[in-house]
Coordinates of C-alpha atoms in Angstrom, one line a residue:
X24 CA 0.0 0.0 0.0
X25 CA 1.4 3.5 -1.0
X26 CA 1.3 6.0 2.1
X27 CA 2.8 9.5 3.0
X28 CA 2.3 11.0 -0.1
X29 CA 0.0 11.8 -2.8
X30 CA -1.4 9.3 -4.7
X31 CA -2.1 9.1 -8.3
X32 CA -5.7 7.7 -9.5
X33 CA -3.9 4.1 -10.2
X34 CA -2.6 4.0 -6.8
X35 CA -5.1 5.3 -4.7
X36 CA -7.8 2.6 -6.6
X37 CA -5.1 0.2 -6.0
X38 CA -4.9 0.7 -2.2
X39 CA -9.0 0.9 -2.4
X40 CA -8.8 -2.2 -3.7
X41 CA -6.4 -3.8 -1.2
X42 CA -8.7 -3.2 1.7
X43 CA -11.8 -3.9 -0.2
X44 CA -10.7 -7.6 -1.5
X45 CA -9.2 -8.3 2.4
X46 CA -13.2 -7.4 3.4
X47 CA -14.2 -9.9 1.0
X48 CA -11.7 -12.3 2.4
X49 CA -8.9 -12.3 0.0
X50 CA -5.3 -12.7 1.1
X51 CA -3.3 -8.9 0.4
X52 CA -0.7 -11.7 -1.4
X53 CA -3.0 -12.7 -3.8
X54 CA -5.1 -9.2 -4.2
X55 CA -1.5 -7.6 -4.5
X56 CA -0.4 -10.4 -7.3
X57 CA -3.5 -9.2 -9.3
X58 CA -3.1 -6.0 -8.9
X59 CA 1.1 -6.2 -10.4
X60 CA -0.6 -8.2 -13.3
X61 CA -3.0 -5.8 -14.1
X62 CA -2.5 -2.4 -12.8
X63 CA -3.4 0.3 -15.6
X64 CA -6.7 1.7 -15.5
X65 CA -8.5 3.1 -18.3
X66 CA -8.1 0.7 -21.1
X67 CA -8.8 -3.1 -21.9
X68 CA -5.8 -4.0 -23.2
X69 CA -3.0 -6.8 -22.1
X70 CA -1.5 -5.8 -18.3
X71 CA -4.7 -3.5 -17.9
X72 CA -6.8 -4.0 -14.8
X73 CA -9.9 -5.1 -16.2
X74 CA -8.2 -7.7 -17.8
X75 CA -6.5 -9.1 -14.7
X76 CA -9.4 -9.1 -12.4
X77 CA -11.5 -10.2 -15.2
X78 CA -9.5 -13.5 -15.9
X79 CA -9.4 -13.6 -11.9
X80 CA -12.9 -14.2 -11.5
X81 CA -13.1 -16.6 -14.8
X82 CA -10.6 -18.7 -12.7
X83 CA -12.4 -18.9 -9.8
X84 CA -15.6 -19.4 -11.9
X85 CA -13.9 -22.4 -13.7
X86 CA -12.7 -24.0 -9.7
X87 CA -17.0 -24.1 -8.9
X88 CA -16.5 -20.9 -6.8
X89 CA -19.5 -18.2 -8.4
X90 CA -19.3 -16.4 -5.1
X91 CA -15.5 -15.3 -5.3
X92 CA -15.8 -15.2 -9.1
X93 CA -18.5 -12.6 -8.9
X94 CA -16.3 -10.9 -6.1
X95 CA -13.3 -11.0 -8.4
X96 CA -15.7 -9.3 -11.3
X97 CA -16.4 -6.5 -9.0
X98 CA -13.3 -5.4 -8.7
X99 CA -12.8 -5.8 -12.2
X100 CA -15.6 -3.0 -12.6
X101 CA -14.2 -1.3 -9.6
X102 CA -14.8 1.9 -8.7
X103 CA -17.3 2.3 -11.6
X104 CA -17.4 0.8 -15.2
X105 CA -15.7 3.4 -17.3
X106 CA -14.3 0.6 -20.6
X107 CA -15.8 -1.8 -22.3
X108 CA -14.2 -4.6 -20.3
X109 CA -15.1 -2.6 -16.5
X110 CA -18.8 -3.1 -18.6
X111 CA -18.5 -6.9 -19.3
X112 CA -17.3 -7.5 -15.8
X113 CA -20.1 -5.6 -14.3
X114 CA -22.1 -8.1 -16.0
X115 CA -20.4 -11.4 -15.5
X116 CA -20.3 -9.8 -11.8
X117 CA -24.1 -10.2 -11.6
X118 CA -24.2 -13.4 -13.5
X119 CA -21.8 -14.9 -11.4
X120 CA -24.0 -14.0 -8.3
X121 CA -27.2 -15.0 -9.9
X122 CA -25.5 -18.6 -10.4
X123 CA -24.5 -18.3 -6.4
X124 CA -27.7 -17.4 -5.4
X125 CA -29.8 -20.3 -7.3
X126 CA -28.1 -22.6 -4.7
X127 CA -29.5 -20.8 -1.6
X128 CA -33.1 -21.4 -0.8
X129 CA -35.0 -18.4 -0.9
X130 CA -33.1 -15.4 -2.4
X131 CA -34.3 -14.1 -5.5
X132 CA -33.9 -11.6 -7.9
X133 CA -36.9 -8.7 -8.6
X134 CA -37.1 -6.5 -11.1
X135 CA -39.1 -3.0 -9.5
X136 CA -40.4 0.3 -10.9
X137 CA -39.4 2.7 -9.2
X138 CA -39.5 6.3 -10.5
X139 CA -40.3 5.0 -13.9
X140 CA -37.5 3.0 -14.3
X141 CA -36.2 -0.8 -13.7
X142 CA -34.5 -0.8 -10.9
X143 CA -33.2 -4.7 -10.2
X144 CA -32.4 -5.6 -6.6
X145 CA -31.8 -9.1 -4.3
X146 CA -34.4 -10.1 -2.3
X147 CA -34.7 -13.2 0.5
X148 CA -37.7 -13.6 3.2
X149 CA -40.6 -12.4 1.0
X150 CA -43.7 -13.6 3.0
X151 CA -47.3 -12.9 1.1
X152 CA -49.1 -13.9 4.4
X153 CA -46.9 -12.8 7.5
X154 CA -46.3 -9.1 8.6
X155 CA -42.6 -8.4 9.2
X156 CA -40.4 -6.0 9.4
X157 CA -38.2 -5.0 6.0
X158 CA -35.0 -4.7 5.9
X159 CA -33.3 -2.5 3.3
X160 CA -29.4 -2.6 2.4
X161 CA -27.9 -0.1 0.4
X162 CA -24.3 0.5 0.1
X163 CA -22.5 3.5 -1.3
X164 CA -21.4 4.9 -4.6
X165 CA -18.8 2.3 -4.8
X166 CA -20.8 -0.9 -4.1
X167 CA -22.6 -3.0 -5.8
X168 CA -25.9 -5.4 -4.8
X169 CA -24.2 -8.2 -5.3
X170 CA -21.6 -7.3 -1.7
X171 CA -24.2 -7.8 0.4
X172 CA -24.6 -11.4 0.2
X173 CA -24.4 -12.3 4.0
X174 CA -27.5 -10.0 5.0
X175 CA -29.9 -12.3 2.3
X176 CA -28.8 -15.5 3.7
X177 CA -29.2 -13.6 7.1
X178 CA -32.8 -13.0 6.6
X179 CA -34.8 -15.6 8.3
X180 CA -32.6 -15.1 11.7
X181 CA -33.4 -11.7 11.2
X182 CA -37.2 -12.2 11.0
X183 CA -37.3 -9.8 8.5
X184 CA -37.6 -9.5 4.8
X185 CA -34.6 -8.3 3.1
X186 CA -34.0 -6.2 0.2
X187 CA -30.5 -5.3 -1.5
X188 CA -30.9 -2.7 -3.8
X189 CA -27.8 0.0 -5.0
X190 CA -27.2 3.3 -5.2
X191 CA -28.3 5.6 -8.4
X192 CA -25.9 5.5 -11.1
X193 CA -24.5 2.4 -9.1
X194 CA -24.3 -1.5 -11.1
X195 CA -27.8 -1.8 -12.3
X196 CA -29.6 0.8 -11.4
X197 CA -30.5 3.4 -14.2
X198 CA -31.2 6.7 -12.1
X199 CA -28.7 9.2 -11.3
X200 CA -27.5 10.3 -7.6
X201 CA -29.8 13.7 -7.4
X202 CA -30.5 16.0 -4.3
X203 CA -34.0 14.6 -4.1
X204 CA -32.8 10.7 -4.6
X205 CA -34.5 10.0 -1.3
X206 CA -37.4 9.6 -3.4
X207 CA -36.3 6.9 -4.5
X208 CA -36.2 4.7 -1.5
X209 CA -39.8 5.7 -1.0
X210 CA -40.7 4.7 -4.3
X211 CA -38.7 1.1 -3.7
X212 CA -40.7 0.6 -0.8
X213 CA -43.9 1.3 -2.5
X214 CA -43.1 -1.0 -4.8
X215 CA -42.1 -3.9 -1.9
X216 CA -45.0 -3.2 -0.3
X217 CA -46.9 -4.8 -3.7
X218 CA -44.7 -8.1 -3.4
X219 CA -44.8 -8.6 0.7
X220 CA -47.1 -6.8 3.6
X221 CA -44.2 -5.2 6.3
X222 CA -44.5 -3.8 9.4
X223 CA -42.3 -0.6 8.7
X224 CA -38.4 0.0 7.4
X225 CA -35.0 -0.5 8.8
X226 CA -32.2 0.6 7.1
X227 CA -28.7 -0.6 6.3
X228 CA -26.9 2.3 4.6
X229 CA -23.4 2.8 3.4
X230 CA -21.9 6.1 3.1
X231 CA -23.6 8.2 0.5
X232 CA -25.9 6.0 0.8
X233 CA -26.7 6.5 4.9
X234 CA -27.4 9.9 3.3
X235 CA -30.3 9.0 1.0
X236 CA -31.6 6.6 4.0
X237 CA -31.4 10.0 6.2
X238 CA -33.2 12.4 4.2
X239 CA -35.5 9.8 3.6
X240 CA -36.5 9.1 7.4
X241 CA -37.0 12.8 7.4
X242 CA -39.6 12.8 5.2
X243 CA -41.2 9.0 5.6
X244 CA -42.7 7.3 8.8
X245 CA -42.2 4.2 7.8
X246 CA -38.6 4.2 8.3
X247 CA -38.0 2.6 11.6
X248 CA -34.1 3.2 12.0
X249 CA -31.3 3.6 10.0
X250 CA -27.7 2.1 10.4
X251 CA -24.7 3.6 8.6
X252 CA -21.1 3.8 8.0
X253 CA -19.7 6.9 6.9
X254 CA -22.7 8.4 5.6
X255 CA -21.5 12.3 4.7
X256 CA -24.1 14.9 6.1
X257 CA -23.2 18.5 5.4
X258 CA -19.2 19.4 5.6
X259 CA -18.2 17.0 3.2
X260 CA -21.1 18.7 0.4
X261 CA -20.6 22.1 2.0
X262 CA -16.9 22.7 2.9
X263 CA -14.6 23.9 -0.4
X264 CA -11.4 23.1 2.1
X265 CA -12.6 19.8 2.7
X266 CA -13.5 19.0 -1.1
X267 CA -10.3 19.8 -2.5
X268 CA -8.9 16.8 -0.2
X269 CA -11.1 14.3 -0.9
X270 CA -9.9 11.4 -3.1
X271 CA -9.5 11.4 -6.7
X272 CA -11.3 8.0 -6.7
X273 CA -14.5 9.7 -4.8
X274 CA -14.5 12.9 -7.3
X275 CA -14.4 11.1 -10.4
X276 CA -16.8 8.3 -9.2
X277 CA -19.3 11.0 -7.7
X278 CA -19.1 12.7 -11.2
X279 CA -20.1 9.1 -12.8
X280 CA -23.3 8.1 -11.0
X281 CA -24.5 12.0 -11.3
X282 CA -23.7 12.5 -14.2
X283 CA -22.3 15.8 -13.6
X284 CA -19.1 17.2 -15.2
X285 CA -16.2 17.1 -12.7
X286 CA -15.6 21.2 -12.4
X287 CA -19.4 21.2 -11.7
X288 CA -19.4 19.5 -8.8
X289 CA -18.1 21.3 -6.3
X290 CA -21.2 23.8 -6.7
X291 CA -24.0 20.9 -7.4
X292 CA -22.8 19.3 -4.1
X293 CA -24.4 21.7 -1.2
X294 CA -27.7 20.4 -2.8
X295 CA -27.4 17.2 -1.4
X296 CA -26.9 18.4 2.3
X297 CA -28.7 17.8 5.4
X298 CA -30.4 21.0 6.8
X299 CA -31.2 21.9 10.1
X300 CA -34.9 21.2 9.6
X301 CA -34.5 18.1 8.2
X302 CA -32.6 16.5 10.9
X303 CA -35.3 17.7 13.5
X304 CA -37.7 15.2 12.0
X305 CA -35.3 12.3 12.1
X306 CA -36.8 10.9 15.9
X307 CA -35.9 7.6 15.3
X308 CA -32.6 5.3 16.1
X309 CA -29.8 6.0 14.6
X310 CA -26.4 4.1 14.0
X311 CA -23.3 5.4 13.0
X312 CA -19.6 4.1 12.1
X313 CA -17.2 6.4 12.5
X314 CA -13.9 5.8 11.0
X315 CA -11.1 7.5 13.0
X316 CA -9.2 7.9 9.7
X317 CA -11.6 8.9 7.1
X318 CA -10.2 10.7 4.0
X319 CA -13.6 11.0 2.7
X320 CA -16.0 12.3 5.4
X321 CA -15.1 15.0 8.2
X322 CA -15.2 14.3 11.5
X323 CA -17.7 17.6 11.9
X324 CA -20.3 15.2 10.0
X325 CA -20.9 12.6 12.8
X326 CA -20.5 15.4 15.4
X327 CA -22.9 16.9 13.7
X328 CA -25.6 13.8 14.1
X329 CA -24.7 13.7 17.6
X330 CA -25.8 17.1 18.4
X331 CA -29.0 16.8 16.1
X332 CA -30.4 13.6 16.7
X333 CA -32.4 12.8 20.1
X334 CA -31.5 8.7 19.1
X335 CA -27.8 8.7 17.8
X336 CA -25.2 6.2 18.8
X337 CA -21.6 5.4 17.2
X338 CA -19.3 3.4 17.0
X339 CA -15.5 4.6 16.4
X340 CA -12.6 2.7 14.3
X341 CA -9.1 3.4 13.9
X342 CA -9.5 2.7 10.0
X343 CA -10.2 4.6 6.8
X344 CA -13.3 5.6 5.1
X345 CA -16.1 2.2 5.6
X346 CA -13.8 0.4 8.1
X347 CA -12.5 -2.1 5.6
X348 CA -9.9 -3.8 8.2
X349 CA -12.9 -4.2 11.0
X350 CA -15.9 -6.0 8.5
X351 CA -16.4 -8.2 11.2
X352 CA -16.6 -5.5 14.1
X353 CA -19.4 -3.9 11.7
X354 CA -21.1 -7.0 10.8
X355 CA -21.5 -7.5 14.9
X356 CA -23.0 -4.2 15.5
X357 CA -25.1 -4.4 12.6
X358 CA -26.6 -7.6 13.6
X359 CA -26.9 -6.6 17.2
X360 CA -28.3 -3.2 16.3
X361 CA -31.2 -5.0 14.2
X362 CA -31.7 -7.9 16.4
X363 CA -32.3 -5.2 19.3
X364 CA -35.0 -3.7 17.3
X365 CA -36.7 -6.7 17.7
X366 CA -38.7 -8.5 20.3
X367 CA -37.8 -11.7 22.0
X368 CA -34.0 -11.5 21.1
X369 CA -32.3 -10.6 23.9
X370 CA -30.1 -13.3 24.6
X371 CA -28.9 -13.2 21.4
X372 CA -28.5 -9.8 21.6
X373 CA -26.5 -9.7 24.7
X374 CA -24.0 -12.7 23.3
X375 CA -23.3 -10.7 20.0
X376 CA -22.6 -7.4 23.1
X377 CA -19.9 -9.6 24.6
X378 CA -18.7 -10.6 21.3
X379 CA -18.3 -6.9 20.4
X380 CA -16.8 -6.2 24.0
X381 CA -14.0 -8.9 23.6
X382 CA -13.1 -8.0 20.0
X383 CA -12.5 -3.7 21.3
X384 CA -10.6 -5.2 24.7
X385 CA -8.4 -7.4 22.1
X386 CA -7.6 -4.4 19.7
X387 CA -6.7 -2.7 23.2
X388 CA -4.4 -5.0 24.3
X389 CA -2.6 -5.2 20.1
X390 CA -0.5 -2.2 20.7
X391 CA 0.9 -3.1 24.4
X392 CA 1.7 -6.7 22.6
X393 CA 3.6 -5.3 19.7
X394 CA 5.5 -2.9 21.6
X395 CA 7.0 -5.7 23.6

């Protein structure tokens, strides 16, 4: 991983990349060995990126593995498909989950309007008879529906129904990121609420996308809570200072799913801010990850939440932007956060609290350990 100086686009993807195939639970050695056979972005051609992570996946693919194939193929596509390859591994991503999927009872793939569009998303728990509560996963301009394979297999210890959808602009989805894209999400539910009866929305949220799941529960009763990681909230889209530090990779990605020019962002972006107003209706739980090390959202953004909201907890990292290196501390307090929403799970609960407990007393103790 390149540090301590300024990275060019290749390298910061590269590093991106690094953390994002160790979530995913590849080795650095054999992210980092695809990586040096493949890392020029930008074109399809021999030694280029797409290439590299392309053939990756088709190996795994070949070994019976669909799962770590379609993996493989999103970071092919990774940050967002921008050649003709990125495109074809964007699609063998999906196929390659779709053949996963088929061996797990109960997920399934929906095609919704939703604005007057197609919007495809993963679905598992879908009940025509019993009420429940939904669940709706989103992750951020970056991620794909076809990441969040855990919380659809998760569904029925849930007791919930589960939806994965993405981000506008983001894999499949045909709308762009917009101010008002909130209106999306209620539009999605609308359109869930034809397939399945549910007993209002929790939300799952990853960084710009906490802040669609926010402005929505400003506006929407039926959202229940909201869990997030990183979502930005006013600095980031407000603060010139802060913009001219954020990462190449979030600029030029941000300029893909809104379809903006990149020298009109900076003015478009203090559209998609939280105001004062709209934070005052948001009177329900609310979860937060903070990342101790974020390059992408300021530190006056979760401060901000704590000061607004009546309901706010966090939870604090030593880690960049999303936590990459502590998946599994998020996972925990995800599960636990939902499960506490619901009745009759407190033992559960309380074991996944101890689990949490040990895992913070153990990064503790790390430091004293190495310095020995």
């Amino acid at each position: 991983m390149v540090t301590g100086m300024t990275l060019s686009y290749a390298d910061e993807v590269a590093d991106l990349v690094l953390l994002h195939a160790r979530a995913q639970g590849m080795t650095p050695a054999r992210a980092g060995a695809i990586i040096a056979a493949g890392g020029r972005l930008g074109d399809d051609g021999p030694g280029s990126w797409s290439v590299a992570w392309t053939s990756a996946g088709d190996a795994a693919l070949a070994e019976g593995d669909p799962l770590g194939a379609c993996r493989r193929y999103n970071l092919a596509r990774f940050p967002y498909p921008d050649t003709e390859g990125q495109r074809a591994a964007a699609a063998k991503c999906v196929a390659a989950f779709d053949q996963w999927r088929a061996g797990q009872p109960g997920i399934e793939r929906r095609n919704l309007r939703v604005l007057g569009e197609t919007v495809p998303v993963w679905a598992s728990g879908l009940d025509t008879t019993a009420r429940k509560p939904l669940l709706l996963i989103m992750g951020g301009i970056v991620s794909v529906k076809e990441q969040w394979a855990q919380f659809l297999v998760a569904a029925r210890r849930l007791g919930m129904a589960v939806v994965v959808a993405e981000m506008p602009g983001v894999g499949e989805n045909p709308l762009r990121y917009q101010p008002d894209s909130h209106l999306m999400l209620a539009d999605l539910a609308d359109a869930v609420a034809e397939l399945t009866p549910y007993e209002g929305v929790h939300t799952v949220a990853f960084s710009f996308g906490g802040t669609m799941a926010l402005h929505w529960a400003a506006r929407d009763p039926r959202v229940r809570s909201v869990l997030t990681v990183g979502a930005p909230v006013r600095e980031f889209f407000t603060d010139s200072d802060w913009w001219e530090t954020v990462p190449e990779t979030t600029k030029r990605t941000l300029a893909h799913v809104t379809g903006l020019p990149r020298a009109a962002l900076p003015d478009a972006l203090a559209g998609f801010a939280l105001t004062d107003e709209e934070l005052a209706r948001v009177d329900i739980p609310v979860g937060y990850v903070v990342s101790g090390r974020d390059e992408i959202v300021p530190a006056a953004d979760s401060a901000l939440l704590a000061a607004a909201l009546p309901r706010f907890s966090r939870v604090e990292f030593d880690d960049v932007h999303g936590s990459p290196a502590h998946l599994t501390d998020t996972k925990l307090w995800i599960i636990r956060s939902l499960l506490s929403r619901r009745p009759g799970k407190g033992v559960p609960t309380a074991v996944l609290g101890a689990a949490l407990r040990l895992r913070a007393a153990r990064r503790a103790l790390s430091p004293a350990r190495k310095a020995r």
